[in-house]
PDB file of C-alpha atoms in Angstrom:
ATOM      1  CA  MET A1388     -12.334  17.012   2.972  1.00 84.00           C
ATOM      2  CA  THR A1389     -13.171  13.434   3.437  1.00 92.00           C
ATOM      3  CA  GLN A1390     -10.517  11.049   4.842  1.00 95.00           C
ATOM      4  CA  ALA A1391     -10.580   7.195   5.085  1.00 96.00           C
ATOM      5  CA  ILE A1392      -8.331   4.662   6.405  1.00 96.00           C
ATOM      6  CA  PHE A1393      -8.319   1.319   4.716  1.00 96.00           C
ATOM      7  CA  GLU A1394      -6.618  -1.922   4.645  1.00 96.00           C
ATOM      8  CA  THR A1395      -4.767  -3.886   1.796  1.00 95.00           C
ATOM      9  CA  GLY A1396      -1.770  -5.967   1.778  1.00 93.00           C
ATOM     10  CA  GLY A1397      -1.423  -6.074   5.546  1.00 95.00           C
ATOM     11  CA  LYS A1398      -0.888  -2.434   5.786  1.00 96.00           C
ATOM     12  CA  GLN A1399      -3.043   0.416   6.498  1.00 96.00           C
ATOM     13  CA  TYR A1400      -3.154   3.835   4.568  1.00 97.00           C
ATOM     14  CA  ARG A1401      -4.912   7.151   5.346  1.00 97.00           C
ATOM     15  CA  VAL A1402      -6.095   8.779   2.424  1.00 96.00           C
ATOM     16  CA  LYS A1403      -8.189  11.471   0.893  1.00 95.00           C
ATOM     17  CA  GLU A1404      -9.641  11.821  -2.785  1.00 94.00           C
ATOM     18  CA  GLY A1405      -6.934  12.496  -5.189  1.00 94.00           C
ATOM     19  CA  ASP A1406      -4.045  10.874  -3.535  1.00 95.00           C
ATOM     20  CA  GLU A1407      -1.602   8.743  -4.996  1.00 96.00           C
ATOM     21  CA  LEU A1408       0.039   6.197  -3.149  1.00 95.00           C
ATOM     22  CA  PHE A1409       2.179   3.056  -3.415  1.00 97.00           C
ATOM     23  CA  ILE A1410       0.752  -0.359  -2.238  1.00 96.00           C
ATOM     24  CA  GLU A1411       1.693  -3.954  -2.244  1.00 96.00           C
ATOM     25  CA  ARG A1412       1.440  -5.261  -5.872  1.00 96.00           C
ATOM     26  CA  LEU A1413      -2.126  -6.431  -7.049  1.00 95.00           C
ATOM     27  CA  GLN A1414      -2.738  -8.490  -9.903  1.00 94.00           C
ATOM     28  CA  LEU A1415      -4.264  -5.657 -12.056  1.00 94.00           C
ATOM     29  CA  GLU A1416      -3.329  -3.827 -15.167  1.00 94.00           C
ATOM     30  CA  ALA A1417      -2.913  -0.264 -15.619  1.00 92.00           C
ATOM     31  CA  GLU A1418      -6.021   1.643 -16.097  1.00 91.00           C
ATOM     32  CA  ASP A1419      -8.150  -0.776 -14.087  1.00 94.00           C
ATOM     33  CA  LYS A1420     -10.476   0.151 -11.301  1.00 96.00           C
ATOM     34  CA  VAL A1421     -10.170  -1.126  -7.783  1.00 96.00           C
ATOM     35  CA  THR A1422     -12.440  -1.198  -4.853  1.00 96.00           C
ATOM     36  CA  PHE A1423     -11.114  -1.605  -1.289  1.00 95.00           C
ATOM     37  CA  ASP A1424     -14.056  -2.440   1.194  1.00 94.00           C
ATOM     38  CA  LYS A1425     -11.792  -2.840   4.437  1.00 95.00           C
ATOM     39  CA  VAL A1426     -12.488   0.599   5.589  1.00 96.00           C
ATOM     40  CA  LEU A1427     -11.409   1.162   9.254  1.00 96.00           C
ATOM     41  CA  ALA A1428     -12.540   4.658   9.480  1.00 96.00           C
ATOM     42  CA  ILE A1429     -13.958   7.587   7.683  1.00 95.00           C
ATOM     43  CA  THR A1430     -13.748  11.066   8.937  1.00 95.00           C
ATOM     44  CA  ASP A1431     -15.031  14.626   7.404  1.00 91.00           C
ATOM     45  CA  GLU A1432     -15.453  17.988   8.815  1.00 89.00           C
ATOM     46  CA  LYS A1433     -18.870  17.013  10.611  1.00 91.00           C
ATOM     47  CA  ASP A1434     -18.777  13.503  11.477  1.00 91.00           C
ATOM     48  CA  SER A1435     -16.359  10.446  12.199  1.00 93.00           C
ATOM     49  CA  LYS A1436     -17.135   6.757  11.659  1.00 92.00           C
ATOM     50  CA  ILE A1437     -15.049   4.224  13.394  1.00 95.00           C
ATOM     51  CA  GLY A1438     -15.301   0.419  12.352  1.00 92.00           C
ATOM     52  CA  THR A1439     -15.540  -2.551  14.589  1.00 91.00           C
ATOM     53  CA  PRO A1440     -13.185  -3.818  12.750  1.00 91.00           C
ATOM     54  CA  TYR A1441     -14.607  -2.425   9.468  1.00 95.00           C
ATOM     55  CA  VAL A1442     -17.256   0.292   8.627  1.00 94.00           C
ATOM     56  CA  GLU A1443     -20.282  -1.239   7.097  1.00 94.00           C
ATOM     57  CA  GLY A1444     -21.051  -0.171   3.533  1.00 93.00           C
ATOM     58  CA  ALA A1445     -17.992   1.824   3.162  1.00 94.00           C
ATOM     59  CA  LYS A1446     -15.391   1.577   0.203  1.00 95.00           C
ATOM     60  CA  VAL A1447     -12.450   3.359  -1.222  1.00 96.00           C
ATOM     61  CA  GLU A1448     -12.605   3.451  -5.199  1.00 97.00           C
ATOM     62  CA  ALA A1449      -9.267   3.835  -6.915  1.00 97.00           C
ATOM     63  CA  SER A1450      -7.502   3.283 -10.237  1.00 97.00           C
ATOM     64  CA  VAL A1451      -4.340   1.576 -11.265  1.00 96.00           C
ATOM     65  CA  ILE A1452      -1.710   4.011 -12.534  1.00 96.00           C
ATOM     66  CA  LYS A1453       1.172   1.449 -12.984  1.00 96.00           C
ATOM     67  CA  ASN A1454       2.754  -1.588 -11.606  1.00 96.00           C
ATOM     68  CA  GLY A1455       6.692  -1.655 -11.122  1.00 96.00           C
ATOM     69  CA  LYS A1456       9.480  -2.693  -8.707  1.00 97.00           C
ATOM     70  CA  ALA A1457      10.892  -0.127  -6.040  1.00 97.00           C
ATOM     71  CA  LYS A1458      14.781   0.403  -5.937  1.00 97.00           C
ATOM     72  CA  LYS A1459      17.031  -2.401  -5.250  1.00 98.00           C
ATOM     73  CA  ILE A1460      18.150  -2.975  -1.580  1.00 98.00           C
ATOM     74  CA  ILE A1461      21.276  -4.861  -0.626  1.00 98.00           C
ATOM     75  CA  VAL A1462      21.067  -7.620   2.005  1.00 98.00           C
ATOM     76  CA  PHE A1463      24.476  -8.379   3.195  1.00 98.00           C
ATOM     77  CA  LYS A1464      25.421 -10.620   5.845  1.00 98.00           C
ATOM     78  CA  MET A1465      28.736 -11.241   7.446  1.00 98.00           C
ATOM     79  CA  LYS A1466      30.373 -12.902  10.335  1.00 98.00           C
ATOM     80  CA  ARG A1467      33.839 -11.812  11.301  1.00 97.00           C
ATOM     81  CA  ARG A1468      36.912 -13.978  11.183  1.00 97.00           C
ATOM     82  CA  LYS A1469      34.743 -16.711   9.661  1.00 97.00           C
ATOM     83  CA  GLY A1470      34.913 -16.104   5.855  1.00 97.00           C
ATOM     84  CA  TYR A1471      31.211 -15.997   5.918  1.00 98.00           C
ATOM     85  CA  ARG A1472      29.489 -13.404   3.440  1.00 98.00           C
ATOM     86  CA  ARG A1473      26.076 -13.565   1.675  1.00 98.00           C
ATOM     87  CA  LYS A1474      25.223 -10.635  -0.519  1.00 98.00           C
ATOM     88  CA  GLN A1475      21.701 -10.521  -2.003  1.00 98.00           C
ATOM     89  CA  GLY A1476      19.754  -7.783  -3.835  1.00 98.00           C
ATOM     90  CA  HIS A1477      15.828  -7.354  -3.483  1.00 98.00           C
ATOM     91  CA  ARG A1478      13.357  -5.311  -5.333  1.00 98.00           C
ATOM     92  CA  GLN A1479       9.783  -5.090  -3.847  1.00 97.00           C
ATOM     93  CA  PRO A1480       7.126  -5.044  -6.438  1.00 97.00           C
ATOM     94  CA  TYR A1481       4.484  -2.266  -6.130  1.00 97.00           C
ATOM     95  CA  THR A1482       1.132  -0.940  -7.650  1.00 97.00           C
ATOM     96  CA  LYS A1483       0.522   2.816  -7.798  1.00 97.00           C
ATOM     97  CA  ILE A1484      -2.874   3.842  -7.429  1.00 97.00           C
ATOM     98  CA  THR A1485      -4.852   7.168  -7.279  1.00 97.00           C
ATOM     99  CA  ILE A1486      -7.881   7.583  -5.066  1.00 96.00           C
ATOM    100  CA  GLU A1487     -11.051   8.668  -6.908  1.00 96.00           C
ATOM    101  CA  LYS A1488     -13.907   8.295  -4.391  1.00 94.00           C
ATOM    102  CA  ILE A1489     -14.525   7.453  -0.743  1.00 94.00           C
ATOM    103  CA  VAL A1490     -18.040   6.368  -0.257  1.00 92.00           C
ATOM    104  CA  GLY A1491     -19.524   5.779   3.318  1.00 80.00           C
TER     105      GLY A1491
END
């Protein structure tokens, strides 16, 4: 089984074909195709290719399933005995993709 490590949105992901994962939001619609060319490493049963920093000619092809927002987290700041309280919510946007093909 071929695995790849690629970079997008400032993060690195290890994937194999058929994986579904949540990444930082991309400006794409559902059913769109996306290609990641910042591949750091590719491994399979026989061989491993490690990039410096990226593997030349390697790419990971995926399709977008949906865009959405994660569950809300609460950011609460307080200083005791001073009457200082700040409450703020945040929902991180994401794109859910499925890996179709690893080339390289």
